[in-house]
CSV table of C-alpha atoms and ligand atoms in Angstrom, one decimal:
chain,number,residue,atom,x,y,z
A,1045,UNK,CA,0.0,0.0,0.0
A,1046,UNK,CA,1.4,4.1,-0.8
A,1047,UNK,CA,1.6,5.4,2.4
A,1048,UNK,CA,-0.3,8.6,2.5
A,1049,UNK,CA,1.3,12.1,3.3
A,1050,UNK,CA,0.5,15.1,3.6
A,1051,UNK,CA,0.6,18.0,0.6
A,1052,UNK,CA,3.5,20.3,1.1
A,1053,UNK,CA,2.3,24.1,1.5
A,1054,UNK,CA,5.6,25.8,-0.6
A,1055,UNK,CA,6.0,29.2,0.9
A,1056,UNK,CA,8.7,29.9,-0.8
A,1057,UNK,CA,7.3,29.8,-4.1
A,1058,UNK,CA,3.7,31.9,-2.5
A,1059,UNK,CA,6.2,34.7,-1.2
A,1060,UNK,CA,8.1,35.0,-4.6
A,1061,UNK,CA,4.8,35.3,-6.2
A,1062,UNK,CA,3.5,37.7,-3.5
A,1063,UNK,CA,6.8,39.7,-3.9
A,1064,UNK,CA,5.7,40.2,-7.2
A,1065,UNK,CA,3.0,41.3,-6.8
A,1066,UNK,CA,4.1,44.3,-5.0
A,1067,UNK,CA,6.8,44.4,-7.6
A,1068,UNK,CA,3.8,45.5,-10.1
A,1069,UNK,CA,1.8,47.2,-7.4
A,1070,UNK,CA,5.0,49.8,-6.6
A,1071,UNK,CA,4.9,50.5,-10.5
A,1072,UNK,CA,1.6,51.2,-10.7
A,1073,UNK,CA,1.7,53.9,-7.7
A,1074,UNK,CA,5.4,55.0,-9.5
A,1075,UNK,CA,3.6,55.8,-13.1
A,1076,UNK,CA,0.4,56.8,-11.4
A,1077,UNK,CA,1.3,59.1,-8.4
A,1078,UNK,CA,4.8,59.2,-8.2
A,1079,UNK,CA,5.0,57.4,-5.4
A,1080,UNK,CA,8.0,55.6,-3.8
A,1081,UNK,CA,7.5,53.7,-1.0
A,1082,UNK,CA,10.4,53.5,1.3
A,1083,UNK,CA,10.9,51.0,4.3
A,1084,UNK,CA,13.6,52.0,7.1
A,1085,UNK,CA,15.2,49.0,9.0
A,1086,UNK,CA,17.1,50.1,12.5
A,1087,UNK,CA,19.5,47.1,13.7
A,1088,UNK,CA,21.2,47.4,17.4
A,1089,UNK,CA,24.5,45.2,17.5
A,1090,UNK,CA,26.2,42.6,15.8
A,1091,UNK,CA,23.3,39.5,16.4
A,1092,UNK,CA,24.3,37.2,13.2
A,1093,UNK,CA,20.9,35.7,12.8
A,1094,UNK,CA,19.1,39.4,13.1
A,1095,UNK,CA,22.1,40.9,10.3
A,1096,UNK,CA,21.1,37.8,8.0
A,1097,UNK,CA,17.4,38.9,8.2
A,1098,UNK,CA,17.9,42.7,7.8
A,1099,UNK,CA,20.5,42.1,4.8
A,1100,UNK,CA,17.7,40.4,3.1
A,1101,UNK,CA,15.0,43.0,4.0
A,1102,UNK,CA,17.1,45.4,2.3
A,1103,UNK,CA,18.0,43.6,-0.7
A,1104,UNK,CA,14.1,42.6,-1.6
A,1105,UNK,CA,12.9,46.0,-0.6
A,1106,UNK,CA,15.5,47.3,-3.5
A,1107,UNK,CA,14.4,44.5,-5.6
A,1108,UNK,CA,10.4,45.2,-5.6
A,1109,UNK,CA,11.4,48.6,-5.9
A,1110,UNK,CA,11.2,50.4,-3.1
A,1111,UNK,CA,13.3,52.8,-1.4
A,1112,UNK,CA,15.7,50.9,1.5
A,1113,UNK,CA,17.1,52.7,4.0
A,1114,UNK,CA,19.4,51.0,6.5
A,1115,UNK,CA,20.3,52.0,10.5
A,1116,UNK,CA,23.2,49.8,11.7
A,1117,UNK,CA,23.8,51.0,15.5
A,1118,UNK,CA,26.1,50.0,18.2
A,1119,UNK,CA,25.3,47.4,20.4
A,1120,UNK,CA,25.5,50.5,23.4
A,1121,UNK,CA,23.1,52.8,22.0
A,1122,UNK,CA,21.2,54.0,24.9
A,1123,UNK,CA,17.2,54.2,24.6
A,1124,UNK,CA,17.2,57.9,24.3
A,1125,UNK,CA,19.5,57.6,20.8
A,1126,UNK,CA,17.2,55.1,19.5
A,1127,UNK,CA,13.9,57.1,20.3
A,1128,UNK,CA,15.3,60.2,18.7
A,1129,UNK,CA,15.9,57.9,15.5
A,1130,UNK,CA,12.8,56.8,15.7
A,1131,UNK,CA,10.7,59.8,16.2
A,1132,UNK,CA,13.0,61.8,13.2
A,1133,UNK,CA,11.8,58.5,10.8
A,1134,UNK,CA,8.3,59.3,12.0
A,1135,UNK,CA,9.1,62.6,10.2
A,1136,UNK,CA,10.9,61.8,7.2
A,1137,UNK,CA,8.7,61.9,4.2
A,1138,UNK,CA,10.3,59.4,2.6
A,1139,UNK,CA,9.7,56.6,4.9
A,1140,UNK,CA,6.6,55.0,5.1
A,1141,UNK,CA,7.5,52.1,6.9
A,1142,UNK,CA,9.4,51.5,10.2
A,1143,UNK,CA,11.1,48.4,11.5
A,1144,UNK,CA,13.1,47.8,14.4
A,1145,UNK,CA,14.8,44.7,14.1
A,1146,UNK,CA,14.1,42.4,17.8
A,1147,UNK,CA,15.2,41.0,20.5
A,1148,UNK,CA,16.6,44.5,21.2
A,1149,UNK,CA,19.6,44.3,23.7
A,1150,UNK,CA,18.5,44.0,27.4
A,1151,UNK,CA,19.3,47.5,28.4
A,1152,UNK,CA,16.6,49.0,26.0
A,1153,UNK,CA,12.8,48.8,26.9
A,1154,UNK,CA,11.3,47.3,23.7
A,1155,UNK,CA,7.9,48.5,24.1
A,1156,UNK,CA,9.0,52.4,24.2
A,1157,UNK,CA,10.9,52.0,21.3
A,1158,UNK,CA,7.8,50.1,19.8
A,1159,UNK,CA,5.0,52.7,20.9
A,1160,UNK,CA,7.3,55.6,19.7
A,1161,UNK,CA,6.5,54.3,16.2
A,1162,UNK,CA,4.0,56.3,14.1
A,1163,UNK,CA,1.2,53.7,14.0
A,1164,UNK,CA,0.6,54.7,10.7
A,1165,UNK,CA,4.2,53.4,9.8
A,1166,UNK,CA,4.2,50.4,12.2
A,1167,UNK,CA,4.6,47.6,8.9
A,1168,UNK,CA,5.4,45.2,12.1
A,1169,UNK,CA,2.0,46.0,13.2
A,1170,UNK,CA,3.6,45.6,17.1
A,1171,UNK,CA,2.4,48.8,18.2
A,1172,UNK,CA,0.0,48.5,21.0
A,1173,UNK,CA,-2.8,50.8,18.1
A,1174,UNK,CA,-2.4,48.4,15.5
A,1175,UNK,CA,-2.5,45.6,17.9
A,1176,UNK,CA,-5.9,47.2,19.7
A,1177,UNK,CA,-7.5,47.8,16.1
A,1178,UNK,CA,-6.8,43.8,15.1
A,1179,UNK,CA,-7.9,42.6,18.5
A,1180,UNK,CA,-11.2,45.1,18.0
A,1181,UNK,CA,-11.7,43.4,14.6
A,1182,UNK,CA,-10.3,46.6,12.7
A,1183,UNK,CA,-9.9,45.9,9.0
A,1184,UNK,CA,-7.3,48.8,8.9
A,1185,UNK,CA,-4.8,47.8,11.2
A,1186,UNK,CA,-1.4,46.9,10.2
A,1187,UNK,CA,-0.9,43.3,11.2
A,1188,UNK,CA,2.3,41.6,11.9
A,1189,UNK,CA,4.0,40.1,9.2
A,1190,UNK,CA,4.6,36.5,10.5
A,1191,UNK,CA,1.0,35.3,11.2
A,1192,UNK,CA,-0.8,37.4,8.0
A,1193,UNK,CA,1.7,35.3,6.1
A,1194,UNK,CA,0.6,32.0,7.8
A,1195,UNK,CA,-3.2,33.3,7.1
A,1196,UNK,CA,-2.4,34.2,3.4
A,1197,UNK,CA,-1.0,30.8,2.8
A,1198,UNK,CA,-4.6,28.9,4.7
A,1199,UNK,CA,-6.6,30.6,3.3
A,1200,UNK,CA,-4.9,29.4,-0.5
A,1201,UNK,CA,-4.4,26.1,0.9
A,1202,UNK,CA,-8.6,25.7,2.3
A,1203,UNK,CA,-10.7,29.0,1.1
A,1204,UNK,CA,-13.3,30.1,3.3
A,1205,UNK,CA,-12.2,29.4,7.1
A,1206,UNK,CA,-15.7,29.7,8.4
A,1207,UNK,CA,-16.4,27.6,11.6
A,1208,UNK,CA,-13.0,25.4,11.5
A,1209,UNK,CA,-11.7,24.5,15.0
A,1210,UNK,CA,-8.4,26.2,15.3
A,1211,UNK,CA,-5.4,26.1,17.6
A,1212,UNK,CA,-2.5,28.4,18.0
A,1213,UNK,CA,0.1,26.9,20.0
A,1214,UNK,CA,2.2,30.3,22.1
A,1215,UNK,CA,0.8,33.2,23.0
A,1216,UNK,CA,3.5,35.6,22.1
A,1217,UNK,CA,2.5,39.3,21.0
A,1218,UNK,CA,4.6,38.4,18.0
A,1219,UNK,CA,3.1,35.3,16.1
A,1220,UNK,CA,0.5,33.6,18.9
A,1221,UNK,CA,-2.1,36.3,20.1
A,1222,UNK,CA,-1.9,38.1,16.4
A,1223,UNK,CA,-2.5,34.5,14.8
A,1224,UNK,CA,-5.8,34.3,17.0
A,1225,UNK,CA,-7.4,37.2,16.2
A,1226,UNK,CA,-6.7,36.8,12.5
A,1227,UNK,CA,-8.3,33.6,13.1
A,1228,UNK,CA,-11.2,34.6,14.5
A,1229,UNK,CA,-12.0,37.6,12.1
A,1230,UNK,CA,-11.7,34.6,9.5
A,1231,UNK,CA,-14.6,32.8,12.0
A,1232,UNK,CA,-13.0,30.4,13.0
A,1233,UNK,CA,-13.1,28.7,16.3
A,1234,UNK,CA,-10.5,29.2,17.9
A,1235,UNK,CA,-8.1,27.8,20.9
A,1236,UNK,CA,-4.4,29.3,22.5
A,1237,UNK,CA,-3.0,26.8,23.6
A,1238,UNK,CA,1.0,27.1,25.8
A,1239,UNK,CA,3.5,25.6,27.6
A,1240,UNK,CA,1.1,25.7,30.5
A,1241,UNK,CA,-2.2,24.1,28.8
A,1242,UNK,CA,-3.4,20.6,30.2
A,1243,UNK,CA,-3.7,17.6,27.8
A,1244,UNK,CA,-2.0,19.4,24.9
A,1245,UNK,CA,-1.8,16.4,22.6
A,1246,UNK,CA,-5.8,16.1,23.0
A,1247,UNK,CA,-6.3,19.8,22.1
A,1248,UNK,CA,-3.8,19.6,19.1
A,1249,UNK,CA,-6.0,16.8,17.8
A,1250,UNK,CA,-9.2,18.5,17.8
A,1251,UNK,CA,-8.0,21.2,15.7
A,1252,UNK,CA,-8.6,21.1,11.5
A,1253,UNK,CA,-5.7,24.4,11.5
A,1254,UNK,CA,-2.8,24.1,13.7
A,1255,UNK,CA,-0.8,26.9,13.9
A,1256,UNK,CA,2.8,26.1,15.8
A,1257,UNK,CA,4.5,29.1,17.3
A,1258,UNK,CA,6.1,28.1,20.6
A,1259,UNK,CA,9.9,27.7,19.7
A,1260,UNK,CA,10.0,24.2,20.9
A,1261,UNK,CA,11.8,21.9,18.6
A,1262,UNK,CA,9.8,19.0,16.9
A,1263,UNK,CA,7.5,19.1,19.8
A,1264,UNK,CA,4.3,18.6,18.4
A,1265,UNK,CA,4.4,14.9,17.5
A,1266,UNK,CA,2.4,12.7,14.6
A,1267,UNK,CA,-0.1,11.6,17.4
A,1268,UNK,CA,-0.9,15.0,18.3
A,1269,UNK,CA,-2.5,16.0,14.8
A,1270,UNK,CA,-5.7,15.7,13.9
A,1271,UNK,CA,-5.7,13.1,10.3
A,1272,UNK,CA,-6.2,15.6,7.4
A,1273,UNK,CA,-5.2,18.6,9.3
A,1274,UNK,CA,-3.5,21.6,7.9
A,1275,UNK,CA,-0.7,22.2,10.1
A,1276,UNK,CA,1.7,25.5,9.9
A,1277,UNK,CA,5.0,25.9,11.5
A,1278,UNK,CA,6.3,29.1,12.6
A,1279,UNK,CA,9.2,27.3,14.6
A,1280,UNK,CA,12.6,27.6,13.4
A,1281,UNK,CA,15.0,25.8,15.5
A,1282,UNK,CA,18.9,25.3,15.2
A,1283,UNK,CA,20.0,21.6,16.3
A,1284,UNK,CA,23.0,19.9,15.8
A,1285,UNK,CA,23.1,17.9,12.2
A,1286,UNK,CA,26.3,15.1,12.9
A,1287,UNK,CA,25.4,13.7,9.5
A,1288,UNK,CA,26.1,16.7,7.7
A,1289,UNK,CA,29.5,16.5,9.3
A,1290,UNK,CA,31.3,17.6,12.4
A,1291,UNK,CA,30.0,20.8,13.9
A,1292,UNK,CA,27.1,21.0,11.3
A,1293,UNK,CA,23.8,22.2,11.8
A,1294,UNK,CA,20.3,22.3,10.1
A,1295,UNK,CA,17.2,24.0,11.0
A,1296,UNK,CA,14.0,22.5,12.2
A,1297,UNK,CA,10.2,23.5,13.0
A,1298,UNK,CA,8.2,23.2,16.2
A,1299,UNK,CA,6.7,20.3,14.7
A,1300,UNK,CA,8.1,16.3,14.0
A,1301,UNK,CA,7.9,17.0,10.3
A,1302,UNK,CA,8.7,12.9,9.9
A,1303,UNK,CA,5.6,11.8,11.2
A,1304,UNK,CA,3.3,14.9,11.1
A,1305,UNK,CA,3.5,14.5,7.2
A,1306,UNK,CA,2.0,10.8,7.4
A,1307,UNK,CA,-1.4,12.4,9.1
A,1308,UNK,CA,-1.9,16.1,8.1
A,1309,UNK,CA,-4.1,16.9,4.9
A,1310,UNK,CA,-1.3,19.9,4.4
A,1311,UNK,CA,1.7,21.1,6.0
A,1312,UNK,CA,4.5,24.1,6.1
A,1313,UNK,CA,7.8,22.3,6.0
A,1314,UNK,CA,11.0,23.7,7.9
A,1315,UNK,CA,13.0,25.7,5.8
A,1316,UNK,CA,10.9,27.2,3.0
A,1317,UNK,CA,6.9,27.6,4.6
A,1318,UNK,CA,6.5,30.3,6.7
A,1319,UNK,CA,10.1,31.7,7.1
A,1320,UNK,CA,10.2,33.5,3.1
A,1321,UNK,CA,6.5,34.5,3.8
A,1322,UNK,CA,7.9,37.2,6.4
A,1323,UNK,CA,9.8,39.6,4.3
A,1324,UNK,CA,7.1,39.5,1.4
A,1325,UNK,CA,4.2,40.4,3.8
A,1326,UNK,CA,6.9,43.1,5.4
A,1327,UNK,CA,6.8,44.3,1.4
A,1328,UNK,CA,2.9,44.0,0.9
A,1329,UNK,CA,2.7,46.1,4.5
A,1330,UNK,CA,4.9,49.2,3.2
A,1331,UNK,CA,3.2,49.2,0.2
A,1332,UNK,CA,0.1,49.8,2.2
A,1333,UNK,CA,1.2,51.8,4.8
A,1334,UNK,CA,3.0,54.1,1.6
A,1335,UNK,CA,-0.9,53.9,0.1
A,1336,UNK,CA,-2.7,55.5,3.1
A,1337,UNK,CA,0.5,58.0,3.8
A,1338,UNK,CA,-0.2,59.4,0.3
A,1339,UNK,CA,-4.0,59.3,0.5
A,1340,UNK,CA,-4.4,56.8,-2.5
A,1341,UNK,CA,-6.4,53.4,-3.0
A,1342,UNK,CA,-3.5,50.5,-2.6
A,1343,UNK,CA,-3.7,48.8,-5.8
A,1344,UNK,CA,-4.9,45.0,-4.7
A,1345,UNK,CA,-2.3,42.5,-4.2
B,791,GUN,N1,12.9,39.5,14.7
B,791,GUN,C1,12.5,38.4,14.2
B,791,GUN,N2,11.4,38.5,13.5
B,791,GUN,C2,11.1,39.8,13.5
B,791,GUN,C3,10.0,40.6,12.9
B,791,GUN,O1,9.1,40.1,12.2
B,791,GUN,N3,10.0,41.9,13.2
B,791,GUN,C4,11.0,42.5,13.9
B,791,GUN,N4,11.0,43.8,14.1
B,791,GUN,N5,12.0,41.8,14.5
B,791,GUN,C5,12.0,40.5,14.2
């Protein structure tokens, strides 16, 4: 018998289509209003995993054809530097979208630097405005990036989420409590679910969308899924790989991709589902914050 498993939800290839989308959509405000929309990224230290991901932020920004600028501070900026950095972006015309690169370093208070944001620039969606209006239901907040991405690729993946039994695993302002209300606007029924919820297995399985965000490494086992389930992974773990040779490492999800693939309907793998969706959505949220800035319709993407 052909074992069954599950279809493989290719992020990578939705976020290169997505990114080009906003590739056309920044042309069309170009020839039609003359309109650049311009992203700022502000990075505090030298945290290689943080540099990787605001390189690339810079180089797609450029490549859909918006303006990129770049903030590259010491590690020892104080908080008062950063605010007054922040507060002259809120001013510069040419920047419509604002991102402060996390985990800040542990001498700066993250939410001041997030609420000194212009909500109307916030493209991370983290300020506590853009978080209220999406809790509230608010069809014009700016959401964060991470968990729009995971909605955009459900919502391809099932259509209407109407009344489906959903479970976000974390709670995190980032990915968990976002994930939920997105959920929920979408009417779905929805469960949070963390590291101090009873029987987790047994609420994993009643879900038909399981969202993963809990930074746990293959935690969420093949008998904890629900058969024919569509299960996304937000996790993105760095273990030790032997077989790839001494030293070596490879990255894996909060879920056992192994066996979850044998009973989900659908599923995010670990590299290349959720992690390119990111950036693109960071894109498709300039593009929108630029829109409103300017007082125009953003074209559809
Ligand atoms: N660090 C890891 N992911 C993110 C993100 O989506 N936004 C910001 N600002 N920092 C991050």
């Amino acid at each position: 018998m052909v074992e069954k498993t599950a279809e493989i939800i290719d992020g990578k290839a939705f976020a290169e289509k997505l990114r080009r989308r906003v590739a056309d959509a920044v042309d069309q405000v170009q020839d039609a209003h003359g309109l650049t929309p311009g992203l700022a990224v502000v990075l505090l230290g030298e945290d290689p995993a943080s540099q990787v991901y605001v390189r690339n932020k810079g180089k797609m920004t450029k490549e859909v054809g918006m303006a990129s600028f770049e903030h590259r501070l010491p590690e020892d900026t104080t908080e008062e530097q950063l605010l007054t950095l922040v507060r002259g972006l809120n001013k510069n015309d040419e920047v419509h979208g604002i991102l402060v690169q996390l985990p800040l370093p542990g001498h700066i208070r993250a939410e001041r630097v997030l609420d000194a944001i212009s909500p109307d620039k916030d493209v991370d969606g983290f300020h506590v405005i853009n978080a209220g209006r999406l809790a509230t239901g608010g069809a014009d907040a700016l959401v964060p990036c991470t968990p729009l991405g995971c909605l955009m690729l459900l919502k391809d993946k099932l259509g209407d989420l109407a009344g489906k039994r959903a479970l976000v695993l974390g709670r995190s302002n980032i990915v968990g409590k976002p994930m939920a209300a997105l959920l929920l606007r979408e009417n779905c029924t929805v469960t949070i679910a963390h590291s101090k919820t009873e029987d987790l297995p047994g609420e994993c399985r009643r879900a038909d969308i399981l969202v993963a965000a809990i930074g746990r490494e293959r935690m969420v086992k093949g008998d904890w899924i629900k058969p024919g389930a569509a299960v996304i992974d937000v996790g993105i773990n760095r273990i030790p790989a032997p077989e790839k040779g001494e030293g070596k490492t490879r990255l894996v999800g909060d879920v056992d991709f192994d066996e979850a693939v044998r009973v989900a309907g659908a599923i995010t793998p670990v590299p290349g589902g959720v992690g390119p969706m990111t950036i693109a959505v960071l894109l498709r949220n300039t593009l929108v914050a630029a829109c409103r800035q300017a007082g125009i319709e953003a074209p559809e993407i």
